[in-house]
Tab-separated table of C-alpha atoms in Angstrom:
chain	number	residue	atom	x	y	z
Y	2	ALA	CA	0.241	0.144	-0.037
Y	3	GLN	CA	2.038	3.807	-0.707
Y	4	LYS	CA	2.751	5.587	1.724
Y	5	VAL	CA	4.809	8.539	2.992
Y	6	THR	CA	6.927	8.942	5.907
Y	7	GLN	CA	7.582	12.860	6.870
Y	8	ALA	CA	9.217	11.083	11.099
Y	9	GLN	CA	10.162	14.627	11.363
Y	10	THR	CA	7.653	16.001	13.578
Y	11	GLU	CA	9.211	19.345	13.819
Y	12	ILE	CA	12.265	21.520	13.441
Y	13	SER	CA	13.339	24.195	15.759
Y	14	VAL	CA	15.729	26.101	13.110
Y	15	VAL	CA	17.763	30.005	13.742
Y	16	GLU	CA	17.891	31.958	10.655
Y	17	LYS	CA	20.383	30.824	7.597
Y	18	GLU	CA	21.263	28.013	9.526
Y	19	ASP	CA	20.654	25.323	6.466
Y	20	VAL	CA	17.343	22.980	6.969
Y	21	THR	CA	16.563	19.376	5.945
Y	22	LEU	CA	13.560	17.990	5.604
Y	23	ASP	CA	12.911	13.915	5.064
Y	24	CYS	CA	10.215	12.384	2.844
Y	25	VAL	CA	10.139	8.813	2.334
Y	26	TYR	CA	8.006	7.117	0.621
Y	27	GLU	CA	6.503	3.516	0.001
Y	28	THR	CA	4.318	2.125	-3.190
Y	29	ARG	CA	4.826	-0.275	-5.602
Y	30	ASP	CA	3.915	1.316	-8.606
Y	31	THR	CA	6.897	2.232	-11.060
Y	32	THR	CA	4.927	4.677	-12.215
Y	33	TYR	CA	4.070	7.725	-9.173
Y	34	TYR	CA	5.134	11.694	-8.785
Y	35	LEU	CA	6.573	12.751	-5.598
Y	36	PHE	CA	5.390	16.879	-4.327
Y	37	TRP	CA	5.994	18.989	-1.065
Y	38	TYR	CA	3.461	21.831	0.317
Y	39	LYS	CA	3.859	24.086	2.494
Y	40	GLN	CA	1.010	25.407	4.585
Y	41	PRO	CA	2.269	28.522	6.632
Y	42	PRO	CA	0.166	29.778	9.387
Y	43	SER	CA	-2.184	31.712	7.175
Y	44	GLY	CA	-3.253	27.866	6.044
Y	45	GLU	CA	-3.423	27.507	2.667
Y	46	LEU	CA	-1.509	24.827	0.579
Y	47	VAL	CA	1.467	26.199	-1.346
Y	48	PHE	CA	2.139	24.121	-4.281
Y	49	LEU	CA	6.289	23.975	-4.055
Y	50	ILE	CA	7.488	21.033	-6.865
Y	51	ARG	CA	6.760	17.929	-8.288
Y	52	ARG	CA	8.841	15.061	-9.790
Y	53	ASN	CA	7.929	11.765	-11.472
Y	54	SER	CA	9.909	8.501	-11.200
Y	55	PHE	CA	11.873	9.083	-13.834
Y	56	ASP	CA	13.466	11.350	-13.746
Y	57	GLU	CA	15.886	11.768	-10.549
Y	58	GLN	CA	17.787	14.372	-11.162
Y	59	ASN	CA	18.035	17.025	-8.327
Y	60	GLU	CA	15.967	20.515	-8.517
Y	61	ILE	CA	17.817	23.457	-7.351
Y	62	SER	CA	15.118	26.918	-6.802
Y	63	GLY	CA	16.672	29.453	-5.594
Y	64	ARG	CA	17.713	28.802	-1.387
Y	65	TYR	CA	14.797	25.529	-2.142
Y	66	SER	CA	16.732	22.031	-2.834
Y	67	TRP	CA	15.000	18.867	-3.232
Y	68	ASN	CA	17.617	15.491	-3.018
Y	69	PHE	CA	15.343	12.710	-5.212
Y	70	GLN	CA	16.502	8.926	-4.476
Y	71	LYS	CA	14.793	5.829	-5.287
Y	72	SER	CA	17.441	3.683	-4.260
Y	73	THR	CA	16.368	4.792	-0.214
Y	74	SER	CA	13.178	5.748	-1.577
Y	75	SER	CA	13.386	9.172	-0.107
Y	76	PHE	CA	12.411	12.279	-1.646
Y	77	ASN	CA	14.236	15.323	0.439
Y	78	PHE	CA	14.126	18.362	1.160
Y	79	THR	CA	16.403	21.401	1.724
Y	80	ILE	CA	16.115	24.942	2.369
Y	81	THR	CA	19.619	27.237	2.851
Y	82	ALA	CA	20.008	29.475	4.475
Y	83	SER	CA	16.489	29.809	5.893
Y	84	GLN	CA	14.108	33.099	6.940
Y	85	VAL	CA	12.232	33.310	9.265
Y	86	VAL	CA	9.327	33.299	6.567
Y	87	ASP	CA	9.938	29.220	6.190
Y	88	SER	CA	8.740	28.781	8.918
Y	89	ALA	CA	5.268	26.778	7.504
Y	90	VAL	CA	4.256	23.306	7.989
Y	91	TYR	CA	5.716	20.920	5.324
Y	92	PHE	CA	4.268	18.420	3.762
Y	93	CYS	CA	5.565	15.433	1.787
Y	94	ALA	CA	2.293	13.636	-1.407
Y	95	LEU	CA	2.944	11.416	-3.238
Y	96	SER	CA	0.278	10.633	-6.408
Y	97	GLU	CA	0.548	6.883	-8.373
Y	98	ASP	CA	-0.321	6.196	-11.221
Y	99	GLN	CA	-2.455	3.386	-10.807
Y	100	ALA	CA	-4.511	4.584	-7.482
Y	101	GLY	CA	-5.331	7.504	-9.387
Y	102	THR	CA	-4.841	11.419	-9.038
Y	103	ALA	CA	-5.125	11.351	-5.754
Y	104	LEU	CA	-2.184	12.679	-2.947
Y	105	ILE	CA	-1.314	10.329	0.075
Y	106	PHE	CA	0.223	13.316	2.946
Y	107	GLY	CA	2.361	12.681	4.887
Y	108	LYS	CA	1.341	13.946	8.501
Y	109	GLY	CA	3.503	17.439	8.106
Y	110	THR	CA	6.535	18.811	9.419
Y	111	THR	CA	6.432	21.816	11.410
Y	112	LEU	CA	9.195	24.254	10.770
Y	113	SER	CA	9.799	27.843	12.523
Y	114	VAL	CA	12.685	29.151	12.431
Y	115	SER	CA	13.906	31.837	15.001
Y	116	SER	CA	15.390	35.223	14.079
I	1	ASP	CA	-2.962	33.399	-5.134
I	2	SER	CA	-3.963	29.506	-6.161
I	3	GLY	CA	-7.262	30.734	-8.244
I	4	VAL	CA	-9.280	28.000	-6.731
I	5	THR	CA	-12.125	30.114	-4.552
I	6	GLN	CA	-14.300	27.751	-1.782
I	7	THR	CA	-16.908	29.544	0.239
I	8	PRO	CA	-17.299	30.136	3.563
I	9	LYS	CA	-14.219	30.729	5.369
I	10	HIS	CA	-15.559	28.969	8.202
I	11	LEU	CA	-18.859	27.370	9.209
I	12	ILE	CA	-20.073	26.921	13.110
I	13	THR	CA	-22.790	24.067	13.168
I	14	ALA	CA	-24.221	21.679	16.354
I	15	THR	CA	-23.729	18.168	15.500
I	16	GLY	CA	-26.716	16.622	13.441
I	17	GLN	CA	-27.112	19.448	11.576
I	18	ARG	CA	-26.469	19.768	8.382
I	19	VAL	CA	-24.100	22.552	5.571
I	20	THR	CA	-22.708	22.687	2.389
I	21	LEU	CA	-19.152	23.576	1.044
I	22	ARG	CA	-18.639	25.288	-1.960
I	23	CYS	CA	-15.447	24.688	-4.499
I	24	SER	CA	-15.284	26.670	-8.272
I	25	PRO	CA	-12.141	25.930	-10.018
I	26	ARG	CA	-9.133	28.108	-11.932
I	27	SER	CA	-10.306	29.088	-14.045
I	28	GLY	CA	-10.246	25.789	-17.476
I	29	ASP	CA	-9.635	23.069	-14.880
I	30	LEU	CA	-11.753	19.993	-14.622
I	31	SER	CA	-10.601	18.168	-12.213
I	32	VAL	CA	-11.310	19.175	-8.432
I	33	TYR	CA	-10.511	17.489	-5.843
I	34	TRP	CA	-11.927	17.594	-1.931
I	35	TYR	CA	-9.811	17.042	0.955
I	36	GLN	CA	-9.996	17.062	4.801
I	37	GLN	CA	-7.706	18.060	7.018
I	38	SER	CA	-7.735	17.292	10.651
I	39	LEU	CA	-6.304	17.023	13.661
I	40	ASP	CA	-5.932	13.283	14.162
I	41	GLN	CA	-6.434	12.099	11.351
I	42	GLY	CA	-4.311	14.558	8.910
I	43	LEU	CA	-4.763	15.343	5.095
I	44	GLN	CA	-6.981	13.497	3.590
I	45	PHE	CA	-8.426	12.564	0.014
I	46	LEU	CA	-12.243	13.044	0.001
I	47	ILE	CA	-13.463	12.376	-3.218
I	48	GLN	CA	-12.636	13.636	-7.079
I	49	TYR	CA	-15.292	15.053	-9.871
I	50	TYR	CA	-13.837	15.282	-12.818
I	51	ASN	CA	-15.766	16.893	-15.641
I	52	GLY	CA	-18.965	16.697	-14.197
I	53	GLU	CA	-18.265	12.656	-13.130
I	54	GLU	CA	-17.136	11.023	-9.418
I	55	ARG	CA	-13.507	10.257	-10.998
I	56	ALA	CA	-12.704	8.333	-7.422
I	57	LYS	CA	-13.069	8.121	-4.727
I	58	GLY	CA	-11.041	8.363	-0.979
I	59	ASN	CA	-12.482	7.779	2.743
I	60	ILE	CA	-15.282	9.599	2.246
I	61	LEU	CA	-18.143	8.878	4.910
I	62	GLU	CA	-21.706	8.080	3.805
I	63	ARG	CA	-22.790	10.968	5.801
I	64	PHE	CA	-21.082	13.316	3.286
I	65	SER	CA	-21.083	13.272	-0.725
I	66	ALA	CA	-20.386	15.463	-3.057
I	67	GLN	CA	-20.980	16.676	-6.660
I	68	GLN	CA	-19.725	18.813	-10.096
I	69	PHE	CA	-21.575	21.515	-11.178
I	70	PRO	CA	-21.768	22.464	-15.131
I	71	ASP	CA	-20.053	25.146	-14.944
I	72	LEU	CA	-17.374	22.384	-12.409
I	73	HIS	CA	-17.993	24.790	-9.521
I	74	SER	CA	-18.382	21.505	-7.139
I	75	GLU	CA	-20.188	21.443	-3.518
I	76	LEU	CA	-19.456	19.026	-0.824
I	77	ASN	CA	-22.325	18.137	1.437
I	78	LEU	CA	-21.970	17.162	4.950
I	79	SER	CA	-24.880	15.971	6.691
I	80	SER	CA	-25.346	14.300	10.521
I	81	LEU	CA	-22.375	16.704	11.371
I	82	GLU	CA	-20.278	14.378	14.706
I	83	LEU	CA	-17.618	16.550	16.233
I	84	GLY	CA	-15.156	14.910	14.593
I	85	ASP	CA	-15.445	16.246	11.433
I	86	SER	CA	-14.995	19.807	12.621
I	87	ALA	CA	-11.919	20.394	10.357
I	88	LEU	CA	-9.862	22.460	7.930
I	89	TYR	CA	-12.101	21.533	3.929
I	90	PHE	CA	-9.910	21.761	0.603
I	91	CYS	CA	-11.230	21.687	-2.402
I	92	ALA	CA	-8.765	21.646	-5.326
I	93	SER	CA	-8.342	21.428	-9.292
I	94	SER	CA	-5.739	21.117	-12.066
I	95	ALA	CA	-6.090	20.027	-16.276
I	96	GLY	CA	-6.351	16.783	-16.453
I	97	THR	CA	-7.103	13.886	-14.445
I	98	GLY	CA	-3.885	12.074	-14.643
I	99	PRO	CA	-1.336	11.403	-11.357
I	100	GLY	CA	1.274	13.986	-12.412
I	101	ASN	CA	-1.316	17.517	-12.790
I	102	GLU	CA	0.087	19.592	-10.481
I	103	GLN	CA	-3.740	20.085	-8.326
I	104	PHE	CA	-4.443	23.814	-6.995
I	105	PHE	CA	-5.456	24.390	-3.696
I	106	GLY	CA	-8.313	27.499	-2.288
I	107	PRO	CA	-7.793	28.634	1.367
I	108	GLY	CA	-9.875	26.392	2.480
I	109	THR	CA	-13.183	25.531	4.724
I	110	ARG	CA	-12.828	25.751	8.053
I	111	LEU	CA	-15.755	23.593	9.747
I	112	THR	CA	-16.316	24.174	13.687
I	113	VAL	CA	-19.347	21.626	14.776
I	114	LEU	CA	-20.491	21.698	18.272
């Protein structure tokens, strides 16, 4: 059965520190998609990135980077030089080809960045 | 702003009552999804509609129902409400129906059942 595990419930860092949020997934599909969403204190869910199972290239977008490793079923998210505005709950999600388009979310990691 | 709108923003009601949550997808998107976010269950997929037809069902209770109208807006109906139904209900939309489609989420409707 498909499953997404975000083992880190809460992380606290000081501004300018780098932080990595872990995501481990389980799937039997060979075609699947992985996502990261951000939920700031205001409550909306903001899309950050989508990755398909055939593309293991790491991606960098500004201070954000993602490391996808099929060998360890992980899709980790790193924020470089964190800022207070990065404080939010971050969700990793999985969507499988065989299971339709529903997103299976992890429990989320709450990131608190203090100044 | 994702382009997905949800009304109302907040809803407070009593046990046993029925409520309707409304969602308008982004312009051009044919798929609408409903998710429930609660403290104990996290974010859970409820149901998906594509161009008016039910496409996929998740952990949706029998007391809950949804539909998508010809103008593509969708409504989620929750009846015989219980305290445990208190949650944040999100609507999302996407252009297509494949698993790789990026889903854009609305701001959510916070339901409180007293």
